[in-house]
Short mmCIF file of C-alpha atoms and ligand atoms in Angstrom, two decimals:
data_model
loop_
_atom_site.label_atom_id
_atom_site.label_comp_id
_atom_site.label_asym_id
_atom_site.label_seq_id
_atom_site.Cartn_x
_atom_site.Cartn_y
_atom_site.Cartn_z
CA UNK A 20 82.05 0.54 -160.14
CA UNK A 21 80.24 -2.76 -160.80
CA UNK A 22 77.37 -2.82 -158.31
CA UNK A 23 76.95 -6.55 -158.95
CA UNK A 24 79.98 -7.13 -156.74
CA UNK A 25 77.77 -6.27 -153.76
CA UNK A 26 74.87 -8.56 -154.65
CA UNK A 27 74.50 -11.77 -152.62
CA UNK A 28 75.62 -14.72 -154.81
CA UNK A 29 72.30 -16.56 -154.29
CA UNK A 30 70.44 -13.52 -155.64
CA UNK A 31 72.81 -13.15 -158.61
CA UNK A 32 72.12 -16.80 -159.48
CA UNK A 33 68.44 -16.78 -158.55
CA UNK A 34 66.03 -18.17 -161.10
CA UNK A 35 62.96 -16.03 -160.39
CA UNK A 36 59.39 -17.32 -160.34
CA UNK A 37 57.85 -16.94 -163.76
CA UNK A 38 54.18 -16.00 -163.54
CA UNK A 39 51.49 -16.56 -166.17
CA UNK A 40 51.18 -12.82 -166.83
CA UNK A 41 54.93 -12.69 -167.23
CA UNK A 42 55.25 -15.50 -169.76
CA UNK A 43 52.51 -14.20 -172.03
CA UNK A 44 52.26 -10.45 -172.63
CA UNK A 45 50.70 -10.25 -176.12
CA UNK A 46 47.03 -9.69 -176.96
CA UNK A 47 44.99 -12.70 -175.88
CA UNK A 48 41.27 -13.22 -175.90
CA UNK A 49 40.75 -16.37 -173.91
CA UNK A 50 42.89 -16.58 -170.81
CA UNK A 51 43.13 -20.12 -169.50
CA UNK A 52 46.68 -19.76 -168.20
CA UNK A 53 46.49 -18.57 -164.59
CA UNK A 54 43.79 -20.64 -162.90
CA UNK A 55 41.69 -17.53 -162.40
CA UNK A 56 37.93 -17.55 -162.01
CA UNK A 57 36.62 -16.59 -165.51
CA UNK A 58 33.62 -14.60 -164.26
CA UNK A 59 34.41 -10.91 -164.50
CA UNK A 60 34.39 -9.04 -161.21
CA UNK A 61 36.89 -6.37 -162.43
CA UNK A 62 39.44 -7.99 -160.15
CA UNK A 63 39.19 -11.66 -161.15
CA UNK A 64 42.44 -11.42 -163.16
CA UNK A 65 45.95 -11.14 -161.73
CA UNK A 66 47.44 -7.64 -162.01
CA UNK A 67 50.27 -6.59 -164.36
CA UNK A 68 53.35 -7.84 -162.45
CA UNK A 69 55.49 -4.93 -163.73
CA UNK A 70 52.79 -2.21 -163.54
CA UNK A 71 53.58 -0.81 -167.03
CA UNK A 72 50.77 1.78 -167.10
CA UNK A 73 51.54 3.23 -163.67
CA UNK A 74 55.25 3.42 -164.51
CA UNK A 75 54.45 5.14 -167.81
CA UNK A 76 52.42 7.79 -165.97
CA UNK A 77 55.08 8.28 -163.28
CA UNK A 78 57.76 8.42 -165.97
CA UNK A 79 56.01 11.36 -167.65
CA UNK A 80 55.52 13.24 -164.38
CA UNK A 81 59.05 12.68 -163.08
CA UNK A 82 61.00 12.68 -166.33
CA UNK A 83 62.51 9.30 -165.45
CA UNK A 84 62.43 6.37 -167.95
CA UNK A 85 59.98 3.59 -166.94
CA UNK A 86 62.77 0.99 -166.86
CA UNK A 87 64.45 2.98 -164.06
CA UNK A 88 61.42 2.59 -161.78
CA UNK A 89 60.49 -0.21 -159.37
CA UNK A 90 57.15 -0.08 -157.55
CA UNK A 91 56.67 -1.54 -154.11
CA UNK A 92 54.09 -1.75 -151.33
CA UNK A 93 55.32 1.53 -149.82
CA UNK A 94 59.00 2.48 -149.55
CA UNK A 95 59.18 -0.13 -146.84
CA UNK A 96 59.08 -2.90 -149.46
CA UNK A 97 62.02 -1.33 -151.32
CA UNK A 98 64.03 -0.96 -148.10
CA UNK A 99 63.42 -4.62 -147.26
CA UNK A 100 64.37 -5.74 -150.80
CA UNK A 101 67.59 -3.71 -150.67
CA UNK A 102 68.63 -5.50 -147.49
CA UNK A 103 67.73 -8.88 -148.97
CA UNK A 104 69.47 -8.29 -152.32
CA UNK A 105 72.78 -7.04 -150.90
CA UNK A 106 73.21 -8.19 -147.30
CA UNK A 107 74.09 -11.72 -146.24
CA UNK A 108 72.26 -12.42 -142.94
CA UNK A 109 74.60 -12.79 -140.00
CA UNK A 110 77.58 -11.54 -142.01
CA UNK A 111 77.07 -8.22 -143.82
CA UNK A 112 76.49 -4.70 -142.48
CA UNK A 113 74.79 -1.44 -143.36
CA UNK A 114 75.52 2.15 -142.32
CA UNK A 115 72.81 4.57 -141.17
CA UNK A 116 73.19 8.21 -140.14
CA UNK A 117 71.13 8.95 -137.00
CA UNK A 118 68.91 10.66 -136.18
CA UNK A 119 67.08 9.19 -139.17
CA UNK A 120 64.15 7.09 -140.37
CA UNK A 121 63.79 3.94 -138.26
CA UNK A 122 62.89 1.41 -140.96
CA UNK A 123 66.45 0.95 -142.27
CA UNK A 124 67.52 -0.39 -138.89
CA UNK A 125 64.37 -2.48 -138.37
CA UNK A 126 64.66 -4.13 -141.80
CA UNK A 127 68.33 -4.88 -141.11
CA UNK A 128 67.53 -6.24 -137.63
CA UNK A 129 64.87 -8.56 -139.07
CA UNK A 130 67.41 -9.88 -141.58
CA UNK A 131 70.09 -10.24 -138.89
CA UNK A 132 72.26 -7.65 -140.63
CA UNK A 133 74.49 -5.48 -138.44
CA UNK A 134 73.73 -1.75 -138.31
CA UNK A 135 76.66 0.64 -138.06
CA UNK A 136 75.58 4.06 -136.82
CA UNK A 137 77.55 7.17 -137.77
CA UNK A 138 75.67 10.15 -136.27
CA UNK A 139 75.07 13.33 -138.26
CA UNK A 140 76.96 16.41 -137.02
CA UNK A 141 75.46 19.36 -135.11
CA UNK A 142 74.07 20.75 -138.38
CA UNK A 143 72.51 17.35 -139.13
CA UNK A 144 74.98 16.80 -141.98
CA UNK A 145 77.02 13.62 -142.64
CA UNK A 146 80.57 13.21 -141.37
CA UNK A 147 81.99 11.85 -144.61
CA UNK A 148 85.41 10.85 -143.24
CA UNK A 149 83.86 9.00 -140.27
CA UNK A 150 81.43 7.19 -142.54
CA UNK A 151 84.29 5.99 -144.75
CA UNK A 152 86.28 4.99 -141.66
CA UNK A 153 83.35 2.87 -140.41
CA UNK A 154 82.99 1.04 -143.72
CA UNK A 155 84.70 -2.30 -144.24
CA UNK A 156 84.46 -5.13 -146.78
CA UNK A 157 81.24 -6.33 -145.11
CA UNK A 158 79.52 -2.95 -145.41
CA UNK A 159 77.18 -3.29 -148.37
CA UNK A 160 74.70 -0.41 -148.10
CA UNK A 161 74.75 3.21 -146.92
CA UNK A 162 71.33 4.74 -146.19
CA UNK A 163 71.03 8.53 -146.54
CA UNK A 164 67.70 10.31 -146.01
CA UNK A 165 67.32 13.72 -147.70
CA UNK A 166 65.39 15.70 -146.65
CA UNK A 167 66.02 13.74 -143.49
CA UNK A 168 63.32 12.48 -141.14
CA UNK A 169 63.09 13.66 -138.31
CA UNK A 170 65.44 16.65 -138.75
CA UNK A 171 63.92 18.09 -141.95
CA UNK A 172 67.38 19.01 -143.27
CA UNK A 173 68.49 18.37 -146.84
CA UNK A 174 71.82 16.55 -146.99
CA UNK A 175 74.52 18.60 -148.77
CA UNK A 176 74.78 17.50 -152.39
CA UNK A 177 78.55 17.92 -152.18
CA UNK A 178 78.68 15.30 -149.39
CA UNK A 179 76.40 12.96 -151.33
CA UNK A 180 78.67 13.16 -154.35
CA UNK A 181 81.77 12.67 -152.22
CA UNK A 182 80.19 9.54 -150.73
CA UNK A 183 79.19 8.25 -154.17
CA UNK A 184 82.78 8.77 -155.29
CA UNK A 185 84.42 7.11 -152.29
CA UNK A 186 82.04 4.70 -150.47
CA UNK A 187 82.60 1.18 -151.78
CA UNK A 188 79.03 -0.11 -151.78
CA UNK A 189 75.41 0.68 -152.57
CA UNK A 190 74.21 4.22 -151.73
CA UNK A 191 70.50 4.68 -151.01
CA UNK A 192 69.04 8.19 -150.90
CA UNK A 193 65.56 8.26 -149.41
CA UNK A 194 63.76 11.20 -151.02
CA UNK A 195 60.34 10.68 -149.40
CA UNK A 196 60.05 14.44 -148.79
CA UNK A 197 61.77 15.76 -151.93
CA UNK A 198 58.58 17.39 -153.29
CA UNK A 199 58.63 19.80 -150.33
CA UNK A 200 62.29 20.73 -150.79
CA UNK A 201 64.15 23.60 -152.43
CA UNK A 202 66.57 21.13 -154.03
CA UNK A 203 65.63 18.81 -156.88
CA UNK A 204 65.93 15.02 -156.75
CA UNK A 205 69.31 13.31 -157.18
CA UNK A 206 67.85 11.41 -160.17
CA UNK A 207 70.36 13.19 -162.44
CA UNK A 208 73.14 11.20 -160.72
CA UNK A 209 71.79 7.77 -161.68
CA UNK A 210 73.41 7.69 -165.12
CA UNK A 211 76.80 8.38 -163.54
CA UNK A 212 76.51 6.14 -160.45
CA UNK A 213 75.14 2.62 -161.11
CA UNK A 214 75.34 1.87 -157.35
CA UNK A 215 72.84 4.64 -156.53
CA UNK A 216 69.23 3.86 -155.52
CA UNK A 217 66.68 6.61 -154.84
CA UNK A 218 63.53 6.02 -152.84
CA UNK A 219 60.43 8.09 -153.41
CA UNK A 220 56.83 7.56 -152.34
CA UNK A 221 53.26 8.58 -152.99
CA UNK A 222 52.66 8.67 -149.22
CA UNK A 223 53.61 12.27 -148.49
CA UNK A 224 53.25 14.99 -151.19
CA UNK A 225 50.76 12.92 -153.20
CA UNK A 226 48.57 12.36 -150.15
CA UNK A 227 48.25 8.62 -150.78
CA UNK A 228 49.76 7.09 -147.61
CA UNK A 229 46.80 4.72 -147.32
CA UNK A 230 47.36 3.31 -150.80
CA UNK A 231 50.90 2.04 -150.08
CA UNK A 232 52.91 2.78 -153.21
CA UNK A 233 56.61 3.55 -153.13
CA UNK A 234 59.25 3.79 -155.84
CA UNK A 235 62.86 2.75 -156.10
CA UNK A 236 64.62 4.65 -158.87
CA UNK A 237 67.92 3.35 -160.23
CA UNK A 238 69.71 2.23 -163.39
CA UNK A 239 67.75 -0.43 -165.35
CA UNK A 240 70.45 -3.03 -164.51
CA UNK A 241 69.78 -2.41 -160.80
CA UNK A 242 65.96 -2.39 -161.18
CA UNK A 243 66.34 -5.83 -162.80
CA UNK A 244 67.36 -7.29 -159.43
CA UNK A 245 64.42 -5.71 -157.59
CA UNK A 246 62.08 -7.30 -160.12
CA UNK A 247 63.83 -10.64 -159.71
CA UNK A 248 63.34 -10.74 -155.93
CA UNK A 249 59.93 -9.09 -155.45
CA UNK A 250 56.73 -11.08 -154.98
CA UNK A 251 55.27 -11.74 -158.47
CA UNK A 252 52.09 -9.68 -158.07
CA UNK A 253 53.19 -7.17 -155.44
CA UNK A 254 50.91 -4.28 -156.46
CA UNK A 255 47.19 -5.03 -156.61
CA UNK A 256 44.84 -4.05 -159.44
CA UNK A 257 42.98 -1.82 -156.98
CA UNK A 258 46.17 0.13 -156.23
CA UNK A 259 47.29 0.32 -159.87
CA UNK A 260 43.90 1.60 -161.11
CA UNK A 261 43.43 4.03 -158.24
CA UNK A 262 46.92 5.51 -158.60
CA UNK A 263 46.62 5.79 -162.41
CA UNK A 264 43.52 7.88 -161.87
CA UNK A 265 45.24 10.12 -159.29
CA UNK A 266 48.30 10.61 -161.49
CA UNK A 267 46.08 12.15 -164.18
CA UNK A 268 45.79 15.23 -161.99
CA UNK A 269 49.22 16.25 -160.72
CA UNK A 270 47.91 19.80 -160.27
CA UNK A 271 45.94 18.72 -157.18
CA UNK A 272 49.17 17.52 -155.61
CA UNK A 273 51.07 20.61 -156.67
CA UNK A 274 48.57 23.03 -155.17
CA UNK A 275 48.44 21.04 -151.91
CA UNK A 276 52.22 21.05 -151.68
CA UNK A 277 52.21 24.81 -152.24
CA UNK A 278 49.67 25.30 -149.47
CA UNK A 279 51.61 23.01 -147.09
CA UNK A 280 54.82 24.94 -147.77
CA UNK A 281 52.99 28.23 -147.19
CA UNK A 282 51.74 26.93 -143.82
CA UNK A 283 55.20 25.58 -142.99
CA UNK A 284 56.71 29.03 -143.47
CA UNK A 285 54.05 30.51 -141.19
CA UNK A 286 54.81 27.94 -138.47
CA UNK A 287 58.52 28.66 -138.89
CA UNK A 288 57.80 32.32 -138.16
CA UNK A 289 55.38 31.79 -135.28
CA UNK A 290 56.80 28.81 -133.37
CA UNK A 291 60.03 30.58 -132.28
CA UNK A 292 57.98 33.23 -130.53
CA UNK A 293 56.41 30.76 -128.11
CA UNK A 294 57.57 30.61 -124.54
CA UNK A 295 58.11 26.83 -124.39
CA UNK A 296 60.08 26.71 -127.66
CA UNK A 297 63.88 26.70 -127.42
CA UNK A 298 64.79 26.20 -131.10
CA UNK A 299 63.07 25.62 -134.43
CA UNK A 300 65.21 23.72 -136.93
CA UNK A 301 65.19 24.73 -140.60
CA UNK A 302 63.21 22.27 -142.72
CA UNK A 303 62.79 21.15 -146.31
CA UNK A 304 60.00 18.69 -145.52
CA UNK A 305 56.32 18.82 -144.48
CA UNK A 306 57.26 18.69 -140.80
CA UNK A 307 59.30 20.75 -138.37
CA UNK A 308 61.65 19.59 -135.64
CA UNK A 309 61.22 21.80 -132.59
CA UNK A 310 63.35 21.79 -129.44
CA UNK A 311 61.21 22.52 -126.37
CA UNK A 312 62.10 23.41 -122.79
CA UNK A 313 60.39 20.16 -121.78
CA UNK A 314 59.24 18.04 -124.74
CA UNK A 315 57.43 15.45 -122.62
CA UNK A 316 55.43 18.11 -120.84
CA UNK A 317 54.44 19.83 -124.09
CA UNK A 318 53.68 16.49 -125.73
CA UNK A 319 51.16 15.56 -123.05
CA UNK A 320 49.72 19.06 -122.96
CA UNK A 321 48.98 18.74 -126.69
CA UNK A 322 47.55 15.22 -126.28
CA UNK A 323 45.24 16.54 -123.54
CA UNK A 324 43.75 18.80 -126.22
CA UNK A 325 43.57 15.99 -128.78
CA UNK A 326 46.58 17.15 -130.81
CA UNK A 327 49.09 14.39 -131.55
CA UNK A 328 52.67 15.16 -132.57
CA UNK A 329 55.72 12.91 -132.54
CA UNK A 330 57.97 12.95 -129.50
CA UNK A 331 61.51 12.43 -130.84
CA UNK A 332 63.26 13.15 -127.52
CA UNK A 333 64.84 9.71 -127.41
CA UNK A 334 66.49 10.04 -130.85
CA UNK A 335 70.21 10.72 -130.93
CA UNK A 336 70.80 14.50 -131.09
CA UNK A 337 67.08 15.26 -130.63
CA UNK A 338 66.84 15.75 -126.87
CA UNK A 339 63.60 17.55 -125.96
CA UNK A 340 62.50 17.62 -129.58
CA UNK A 341 59.03 17.24 -131.01
CA UNK A 342 58.43 16.54 -134.69
CA UNK A 343 55.38 18.46 -135.84
CA UNK A 344 53.72 17.66 -139.17
CA UNK A 345 52.39 20.70 -141.04
CA UNK A 346 48.59 20.41 -141.09
CA UNK A 347 45.83 22.52 -142.59
CA UNK A 348 45.62 26.21 -141.74
CA UNK A 349 43.03 25.58 -139.04
CA UNK A 350 44.89 22.57 -137.62
CA UNK A 351 48.04 24.66 -137.35
CA UNK A 352 46.09 27.43 -135.65
CA UNK A 353 44.77 24.92 -133.10
CA UNK A 354 48.34 23.82 -132.44
CA UNK A 355 49.67 27.37 -132.03
CA UNK A 356 46.77 28.31 -129.75
CA UNK A 357 47.41 25.43 -127.35
CA UNK A 358 51.17 26.09 -127.37
CA UNK A 359 50.73 29.80 -126.62
CA UNK A 360 48.65 29.18 -123.49
C1 PLP B 7 57.25 8.50 -144.65
C2 PLP B 7 58.57 8.03 -145.09
C3 PLP B 7 58.68 7.09 -146.10
C4 PLP B 7 57.48 6.56 -146.79
O1 PLP B 7 57.25 5.24 -146.53
P1 PLP B 7 56.08 4.52 -147.31
O2 PLP B 7 56.31 3.10 -146.92
O3 PLP B 7 56.29 4.77 -148.77
O4 PLP B 7 54.80 5.09 -146.81
C5 PLP B 7 59.93 6.69 -146.53
N1 PLP B 7 61.04 7.21 -145.97
C6 PLP B 7 60.96 8.14 -145.01
C7 PLP B 7 62.19 8.74 -144.48
C8 PLP B 7 59.73 8.56 -144.53
O5 PLP B 7 59.69 9.46 -143.55
#
């Protein structure tokens, strides 16, 4: 498959902005090329537009070549770029699989791109035949979230591969929660499927939601188009330096993930025993979807005690469901105590 067939013609032909830091990358001593203030404040210079050092560090941790990584201001930037690279406003369409993450639809709505919804089945798995039946020549992108938010379920790899084999367009797999999952990333599929884009983020397992750094992972030929369309200096020096420092210590992240998974398993054992709980869905993420007798009632009961969870009752297939993030041991105990009263 040639993924370029799905790129908007104006993006294929786009002559990108060429920044000062882009045109000269050698070793200079006197920089009079970017109209910066010469007095050193640590941040008086523009940042590396392609974030080479951060990508090098991520590459080592993830075992993915640096030229297969794009960095954005959170995953949200990558989602927005995907819509803008592939979807002609007012003409093209995307497919999403509800209940799922809301930003795919919002980004499409902002771009005036039609959103086709093909709900997951009762086990929160994709209906491959229905998805293919909903696709037409205007359908450019299929968004899959695995593990899915808000259900917590991993999407069957067999279905993902079937979709990669048969869906005629770009396939995005949002792996924001992959570090909490039993399965490994789909990164091994990139060499076989040039139309595949993975999304990962430092916002969840890495504990850096406030920093805003997300990754798109794809074949270098695909990453090329992300770099063409992005704002020239999209990741600040402050973010690049801070993240580089954090990436030196992946063990911190690994031990936190271990602890979160340990607490998740405890909640999975204890939540089903509570009177108000109807069903606890299996999860591969750092949150649990829980069906209550009356989600609104429980939601406000928790809020009364200062505990905030996410009410997902209005999501398709999530009637009376709360989405509960796994907290610290003591936070989870607070939650269980309120729920058992
Ligand atoms: C939290 C989350 C993200 C992360 O978004 P960032 O912009 O990187 O913080 C991406 N996708 C899903 C499904 C999420 O739940």
